[in-house]
Short mmCIF file of C-alpha atoms in Angstrom, two decimals:
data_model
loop_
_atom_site.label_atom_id
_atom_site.label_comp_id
_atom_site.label_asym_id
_atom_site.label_seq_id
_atom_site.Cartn_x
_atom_site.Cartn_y
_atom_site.Cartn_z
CA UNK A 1 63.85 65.83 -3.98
CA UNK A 2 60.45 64.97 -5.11
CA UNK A 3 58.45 62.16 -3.14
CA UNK A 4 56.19 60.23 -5.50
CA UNK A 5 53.37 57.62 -4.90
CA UNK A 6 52.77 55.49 -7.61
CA UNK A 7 52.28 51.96 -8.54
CA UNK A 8 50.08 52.27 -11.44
CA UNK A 9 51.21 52.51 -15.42
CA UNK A 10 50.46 56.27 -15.83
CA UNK A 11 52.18 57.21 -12.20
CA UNK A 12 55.13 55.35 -13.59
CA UNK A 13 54.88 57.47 -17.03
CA UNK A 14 54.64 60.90 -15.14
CA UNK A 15 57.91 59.95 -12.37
CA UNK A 16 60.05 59.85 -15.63
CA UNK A 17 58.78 62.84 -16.95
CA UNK A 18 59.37 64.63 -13.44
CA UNK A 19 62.74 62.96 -13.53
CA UNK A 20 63.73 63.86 -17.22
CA UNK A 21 62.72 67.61 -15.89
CA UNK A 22 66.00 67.21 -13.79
CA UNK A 23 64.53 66.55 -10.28
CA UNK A 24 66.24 64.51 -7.76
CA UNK A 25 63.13 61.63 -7.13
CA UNK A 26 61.66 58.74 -5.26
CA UNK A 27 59.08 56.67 -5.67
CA UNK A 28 57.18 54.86 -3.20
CA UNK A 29 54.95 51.38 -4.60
CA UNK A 30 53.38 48.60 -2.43
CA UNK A 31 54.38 45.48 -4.78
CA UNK A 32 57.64 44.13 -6.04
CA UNK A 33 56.16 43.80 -8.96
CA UNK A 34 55.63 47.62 -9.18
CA UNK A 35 59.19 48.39 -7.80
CA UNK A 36 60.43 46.46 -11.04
CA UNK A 37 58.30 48.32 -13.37
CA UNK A 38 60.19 51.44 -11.64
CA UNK A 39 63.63 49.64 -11.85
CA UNK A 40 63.34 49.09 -15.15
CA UNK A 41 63.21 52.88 -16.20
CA UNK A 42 65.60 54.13 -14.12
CA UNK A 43 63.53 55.50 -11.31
CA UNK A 44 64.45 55.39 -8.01
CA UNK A 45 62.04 53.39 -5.87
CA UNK A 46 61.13 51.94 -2.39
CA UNK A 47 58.32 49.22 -1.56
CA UNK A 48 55.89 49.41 1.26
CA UNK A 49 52.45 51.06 2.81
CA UNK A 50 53.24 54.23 4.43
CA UNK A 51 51.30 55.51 7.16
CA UNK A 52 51.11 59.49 7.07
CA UNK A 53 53.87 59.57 10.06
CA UNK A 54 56.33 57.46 7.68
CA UNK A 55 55.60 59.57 4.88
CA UNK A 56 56.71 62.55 7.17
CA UNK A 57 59.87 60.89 8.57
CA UNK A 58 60.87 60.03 5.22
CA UNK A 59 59.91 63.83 3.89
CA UNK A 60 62.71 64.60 6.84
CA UNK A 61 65.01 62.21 5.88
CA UNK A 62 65.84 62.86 2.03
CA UNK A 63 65.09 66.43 1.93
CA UNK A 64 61.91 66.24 0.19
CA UNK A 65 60.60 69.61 -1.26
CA UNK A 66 57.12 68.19 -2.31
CA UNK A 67 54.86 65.38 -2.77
CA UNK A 68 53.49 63.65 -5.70
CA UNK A 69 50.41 61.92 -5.18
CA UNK A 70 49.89 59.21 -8.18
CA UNK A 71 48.13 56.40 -6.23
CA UNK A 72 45.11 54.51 -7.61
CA UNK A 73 42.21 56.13 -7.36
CA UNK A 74 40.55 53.98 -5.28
CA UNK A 75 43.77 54.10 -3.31
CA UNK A 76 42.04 55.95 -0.37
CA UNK A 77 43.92 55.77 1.95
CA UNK A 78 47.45 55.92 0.33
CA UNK A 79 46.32 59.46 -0.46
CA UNK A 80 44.89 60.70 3.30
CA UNK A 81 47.93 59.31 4.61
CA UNK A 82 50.16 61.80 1.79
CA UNK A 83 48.24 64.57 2.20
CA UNK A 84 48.28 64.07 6.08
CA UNK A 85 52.43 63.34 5.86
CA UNK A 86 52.75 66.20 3.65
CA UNK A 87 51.00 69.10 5.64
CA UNK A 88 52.55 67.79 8.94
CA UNK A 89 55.98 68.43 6.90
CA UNK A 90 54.46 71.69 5.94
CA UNK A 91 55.41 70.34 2.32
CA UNK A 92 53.10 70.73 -0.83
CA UNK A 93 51.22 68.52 -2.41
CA UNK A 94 49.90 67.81 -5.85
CA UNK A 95 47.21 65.08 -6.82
CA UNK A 96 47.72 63.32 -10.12
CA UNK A 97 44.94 61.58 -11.08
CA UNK A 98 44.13 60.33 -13.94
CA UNK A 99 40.73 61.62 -15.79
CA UNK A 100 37.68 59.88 -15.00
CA UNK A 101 35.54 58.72 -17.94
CA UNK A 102 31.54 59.22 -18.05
CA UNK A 103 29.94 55.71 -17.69
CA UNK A 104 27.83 55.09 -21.06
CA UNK A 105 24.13 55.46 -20.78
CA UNK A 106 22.18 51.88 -20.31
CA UNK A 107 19.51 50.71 -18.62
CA UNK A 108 21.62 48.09 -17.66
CA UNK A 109 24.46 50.19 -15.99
CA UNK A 110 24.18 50.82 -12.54
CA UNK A 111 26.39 53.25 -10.36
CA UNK A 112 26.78 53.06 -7.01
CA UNK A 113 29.03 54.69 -3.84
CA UNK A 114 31.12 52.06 -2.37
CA UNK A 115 31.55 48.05 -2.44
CA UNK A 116 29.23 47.00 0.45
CA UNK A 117 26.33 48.47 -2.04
CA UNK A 118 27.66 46.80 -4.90
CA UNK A 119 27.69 43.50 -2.60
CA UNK A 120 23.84 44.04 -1.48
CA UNK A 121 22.64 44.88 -5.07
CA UNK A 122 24.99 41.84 -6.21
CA UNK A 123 23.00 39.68 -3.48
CA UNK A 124 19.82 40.88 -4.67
CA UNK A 125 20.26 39.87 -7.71
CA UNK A 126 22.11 36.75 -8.01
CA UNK A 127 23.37 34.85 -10.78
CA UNK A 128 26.83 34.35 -12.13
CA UNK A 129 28.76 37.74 -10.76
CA UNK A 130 31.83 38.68 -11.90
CA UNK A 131 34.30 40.48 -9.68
CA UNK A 132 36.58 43.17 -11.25
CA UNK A 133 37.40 44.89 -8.49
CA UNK A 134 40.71 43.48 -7.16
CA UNK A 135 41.56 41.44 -4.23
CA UNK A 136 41.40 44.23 -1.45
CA UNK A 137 38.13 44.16 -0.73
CA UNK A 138 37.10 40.46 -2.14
CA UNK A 139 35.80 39.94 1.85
CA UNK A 140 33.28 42.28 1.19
CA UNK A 141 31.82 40.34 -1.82
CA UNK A 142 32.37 36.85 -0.35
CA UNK A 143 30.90 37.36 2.82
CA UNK A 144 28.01 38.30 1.08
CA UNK A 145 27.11 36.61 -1.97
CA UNK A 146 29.55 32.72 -1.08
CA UNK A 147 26.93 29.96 -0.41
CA UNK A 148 23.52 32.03 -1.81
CA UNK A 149 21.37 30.33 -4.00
CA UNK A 150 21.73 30.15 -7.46
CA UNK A 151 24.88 32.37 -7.37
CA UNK A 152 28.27 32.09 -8.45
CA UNK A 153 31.23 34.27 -7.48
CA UNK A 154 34.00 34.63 -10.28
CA UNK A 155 36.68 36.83 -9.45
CA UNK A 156 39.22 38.22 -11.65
CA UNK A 157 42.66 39.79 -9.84
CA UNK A 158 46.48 39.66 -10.42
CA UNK A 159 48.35 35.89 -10.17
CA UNK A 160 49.78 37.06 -7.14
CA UNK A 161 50.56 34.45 -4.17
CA UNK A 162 48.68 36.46 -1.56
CA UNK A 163 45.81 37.40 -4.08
CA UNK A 164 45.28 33.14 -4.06
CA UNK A 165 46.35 32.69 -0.72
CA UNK A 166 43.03 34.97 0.20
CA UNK A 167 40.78 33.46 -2.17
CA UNK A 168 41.23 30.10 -0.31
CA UNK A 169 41.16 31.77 2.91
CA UNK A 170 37.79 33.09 2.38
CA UNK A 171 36.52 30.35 0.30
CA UNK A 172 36.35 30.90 -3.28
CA UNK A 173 36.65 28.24 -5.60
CA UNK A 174 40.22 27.69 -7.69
CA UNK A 175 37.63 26.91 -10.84
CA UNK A 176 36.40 30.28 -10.07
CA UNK A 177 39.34 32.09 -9.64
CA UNK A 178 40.55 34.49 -12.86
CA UNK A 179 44.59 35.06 -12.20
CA UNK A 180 45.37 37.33 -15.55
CA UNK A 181 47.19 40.63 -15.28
CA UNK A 182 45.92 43.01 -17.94
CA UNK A 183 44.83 45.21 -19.53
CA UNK A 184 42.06 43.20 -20.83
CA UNK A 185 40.63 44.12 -24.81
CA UNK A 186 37.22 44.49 -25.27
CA UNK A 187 37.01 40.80 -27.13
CA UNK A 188 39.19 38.74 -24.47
CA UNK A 189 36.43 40.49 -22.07
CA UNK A 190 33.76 39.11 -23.90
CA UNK A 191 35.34 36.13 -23.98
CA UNK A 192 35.75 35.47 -20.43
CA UNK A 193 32.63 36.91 -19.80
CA UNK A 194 31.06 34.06 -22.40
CA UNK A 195 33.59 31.15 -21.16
CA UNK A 196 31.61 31.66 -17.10
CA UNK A 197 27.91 32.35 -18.39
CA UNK A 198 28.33 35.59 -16.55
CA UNK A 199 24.73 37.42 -15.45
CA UNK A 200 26.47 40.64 -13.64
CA UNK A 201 29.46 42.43 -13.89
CA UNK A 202 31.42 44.79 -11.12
CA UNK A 203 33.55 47.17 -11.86
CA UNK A 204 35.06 50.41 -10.56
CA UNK A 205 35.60 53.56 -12.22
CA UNK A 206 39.23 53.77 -12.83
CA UNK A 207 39.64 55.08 -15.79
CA UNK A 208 41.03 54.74 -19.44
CA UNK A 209 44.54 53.35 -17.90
CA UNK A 210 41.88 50.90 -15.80
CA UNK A 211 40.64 50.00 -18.62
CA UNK A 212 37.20 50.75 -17.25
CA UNK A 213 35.71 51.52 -20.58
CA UNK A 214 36.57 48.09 -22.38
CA UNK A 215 34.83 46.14 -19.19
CA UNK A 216 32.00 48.52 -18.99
CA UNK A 217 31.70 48.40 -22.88
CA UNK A 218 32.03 44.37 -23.56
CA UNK A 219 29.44 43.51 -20.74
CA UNK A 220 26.91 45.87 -22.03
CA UNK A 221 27.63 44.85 -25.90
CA UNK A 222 26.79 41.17 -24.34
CA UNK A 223 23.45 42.54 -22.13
CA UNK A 224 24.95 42.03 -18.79
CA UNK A 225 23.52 43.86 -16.61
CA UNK A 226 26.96 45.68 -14.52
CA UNK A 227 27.18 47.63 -11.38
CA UNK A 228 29.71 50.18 -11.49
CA UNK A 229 31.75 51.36 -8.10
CA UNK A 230 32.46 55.05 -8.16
CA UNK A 231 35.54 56.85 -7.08
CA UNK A 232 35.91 57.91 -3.52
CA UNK A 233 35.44 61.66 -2.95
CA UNK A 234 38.14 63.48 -1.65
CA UNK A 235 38.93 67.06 -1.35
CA UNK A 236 42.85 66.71 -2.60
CA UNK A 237 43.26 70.40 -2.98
CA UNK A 238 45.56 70.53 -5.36
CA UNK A 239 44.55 68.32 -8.40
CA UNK A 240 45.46 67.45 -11.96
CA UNK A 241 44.65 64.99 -14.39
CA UNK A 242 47.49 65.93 -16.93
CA UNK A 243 51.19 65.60 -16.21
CA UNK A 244 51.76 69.10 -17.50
CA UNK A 245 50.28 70.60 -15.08
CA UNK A 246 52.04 68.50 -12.46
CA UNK A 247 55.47 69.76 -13.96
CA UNK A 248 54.60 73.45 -13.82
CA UNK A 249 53.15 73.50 -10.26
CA UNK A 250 56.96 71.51 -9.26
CA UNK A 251 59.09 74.50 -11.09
CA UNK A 252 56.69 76.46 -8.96
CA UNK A 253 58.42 74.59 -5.86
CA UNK A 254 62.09 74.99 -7.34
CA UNK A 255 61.51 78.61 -7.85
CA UNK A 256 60.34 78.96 -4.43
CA UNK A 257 57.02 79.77 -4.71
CA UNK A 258 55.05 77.51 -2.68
CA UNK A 259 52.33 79.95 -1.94
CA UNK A 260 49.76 77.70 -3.26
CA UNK A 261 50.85 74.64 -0.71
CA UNK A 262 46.87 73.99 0.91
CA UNK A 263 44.66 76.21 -1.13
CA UNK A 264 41.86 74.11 -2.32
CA UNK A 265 42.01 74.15 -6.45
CA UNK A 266 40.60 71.94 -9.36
CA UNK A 267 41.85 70.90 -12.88
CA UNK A 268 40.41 67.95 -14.14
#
């Protein structure tokens, strides 16, 4: 069997193609919503965080012969915790993620490492920010920039009931609450960028599935000035960006060769 991590639209793609292959599989998602998305196809699924020591109980439990890591990106520590769960099972594992796009060029574009300096460059700036970045780490961004002057904080995330249920906990406004699942065109972008009067954009670098590019490329289009999140940096070991690669490194598994389980290698 073949433990996957997924939750996002291309991690759902690649567990039917490892399932079409003819592997035994099981997913692993954090939202019911997700868990449908894998119902629907077919694919065998299961919803909750795992901490590293689940992930090796459950490696014990159904036999698993390696692990699939298709998490978000920014899904940090969804992936320690595999890798961790996977070399304590002395099982291997493979990275899937998917390729990250070059930001375009503008004086207007700024990248940065992590949220807390998004949230200080945010703060010294001001204005009308909007927040693209999801509802995990909206505490970062409210503690910050809520009740500044001359700044408003819009925040765009899935209509979920504990996405809302946070908002009012830390004190965002309903009128400045965006509840839209995408993906998101360039022109409804522009569009809700127009509708707020937004000043600065946020962002992280997810990727085409993220639809990073049609954020990036609408705010800049409009001269909004947008600060752009980059991806954590890991050393996965084994890592792909293509699902071909995924499937040869698994008949690799089947045909017993798992020499390559920890050596450090790079495909992107």
């Amino acid at each position: 069997m073949i433990l996957v991590l997924a939750g996002t639209s291309d991690a759902r793609e690649l567990a039917i193609l490892i399932q079409q292959a003819g592997y035994p599989l099981l997913t692993t998602v954090v939202t019911d919503n997700a868990a449908k998305s894998m119902e629907g196809a077919g694919v065998p699924v299961q919803v909750g965080r795992l901490t590293a020591e689940d992930i090796q109980a459950l490696i014990a439990e159904k036999g698993v012969r390696a692990v699939v890591d298709a998490s978000h990106p920014f899904a940090e520590e969804a992936s320690k915790n595999a890798m961790a769960g996977a070399k304590a099972a002395e099982v291997p594992y493979i990275r899937y993620e998917r390729e990250s796009l070059s930001a375009p060029g503008s004086e207007k574009l700024i990248m940065v490492d992590d949220y807390v300096q998004a949230a200080e460059l945010a703060a010294d700036k001001r204005g009308v920010i909007m927040l693209t970045t999801g509802s995990k780490t909206l505490k970062t961004f409210t503690d910050r920039l809520l009740g500044l002057p001359e700044t408003t904080l819009v925040a765009r995330m899935l209509p979920r009931i504990d996405n809302m249920q946070k908002c009012e906990e830390l004190g965002l406004e309903q009128k400045n609450i965006v509840a839209m699942q995408g993906p998101f065109s360039k022109e409804l972008n522009k569009a809700l960028y127009d509708h707020y009067g937004v000043t600065l954009m946020i962002t992280k670098e997810s990727g085409k599935v993220g639809a990073f590019d049609e954020k990036v490329e609408a705010a800049l289009e409009m001269g909004i000035e947008t600060i752009v999140i980059g991806r954590p940096q890991i050393d996965y070991g084994t890592k792909f960006s293509d699902y071909e690669n995924v499937l040869s490194q698994l008949k690799r598994v089947k045909g017993g060769n798992e020499s390559w389980i920890f050596v450090p290698t790079s495909n992107q």
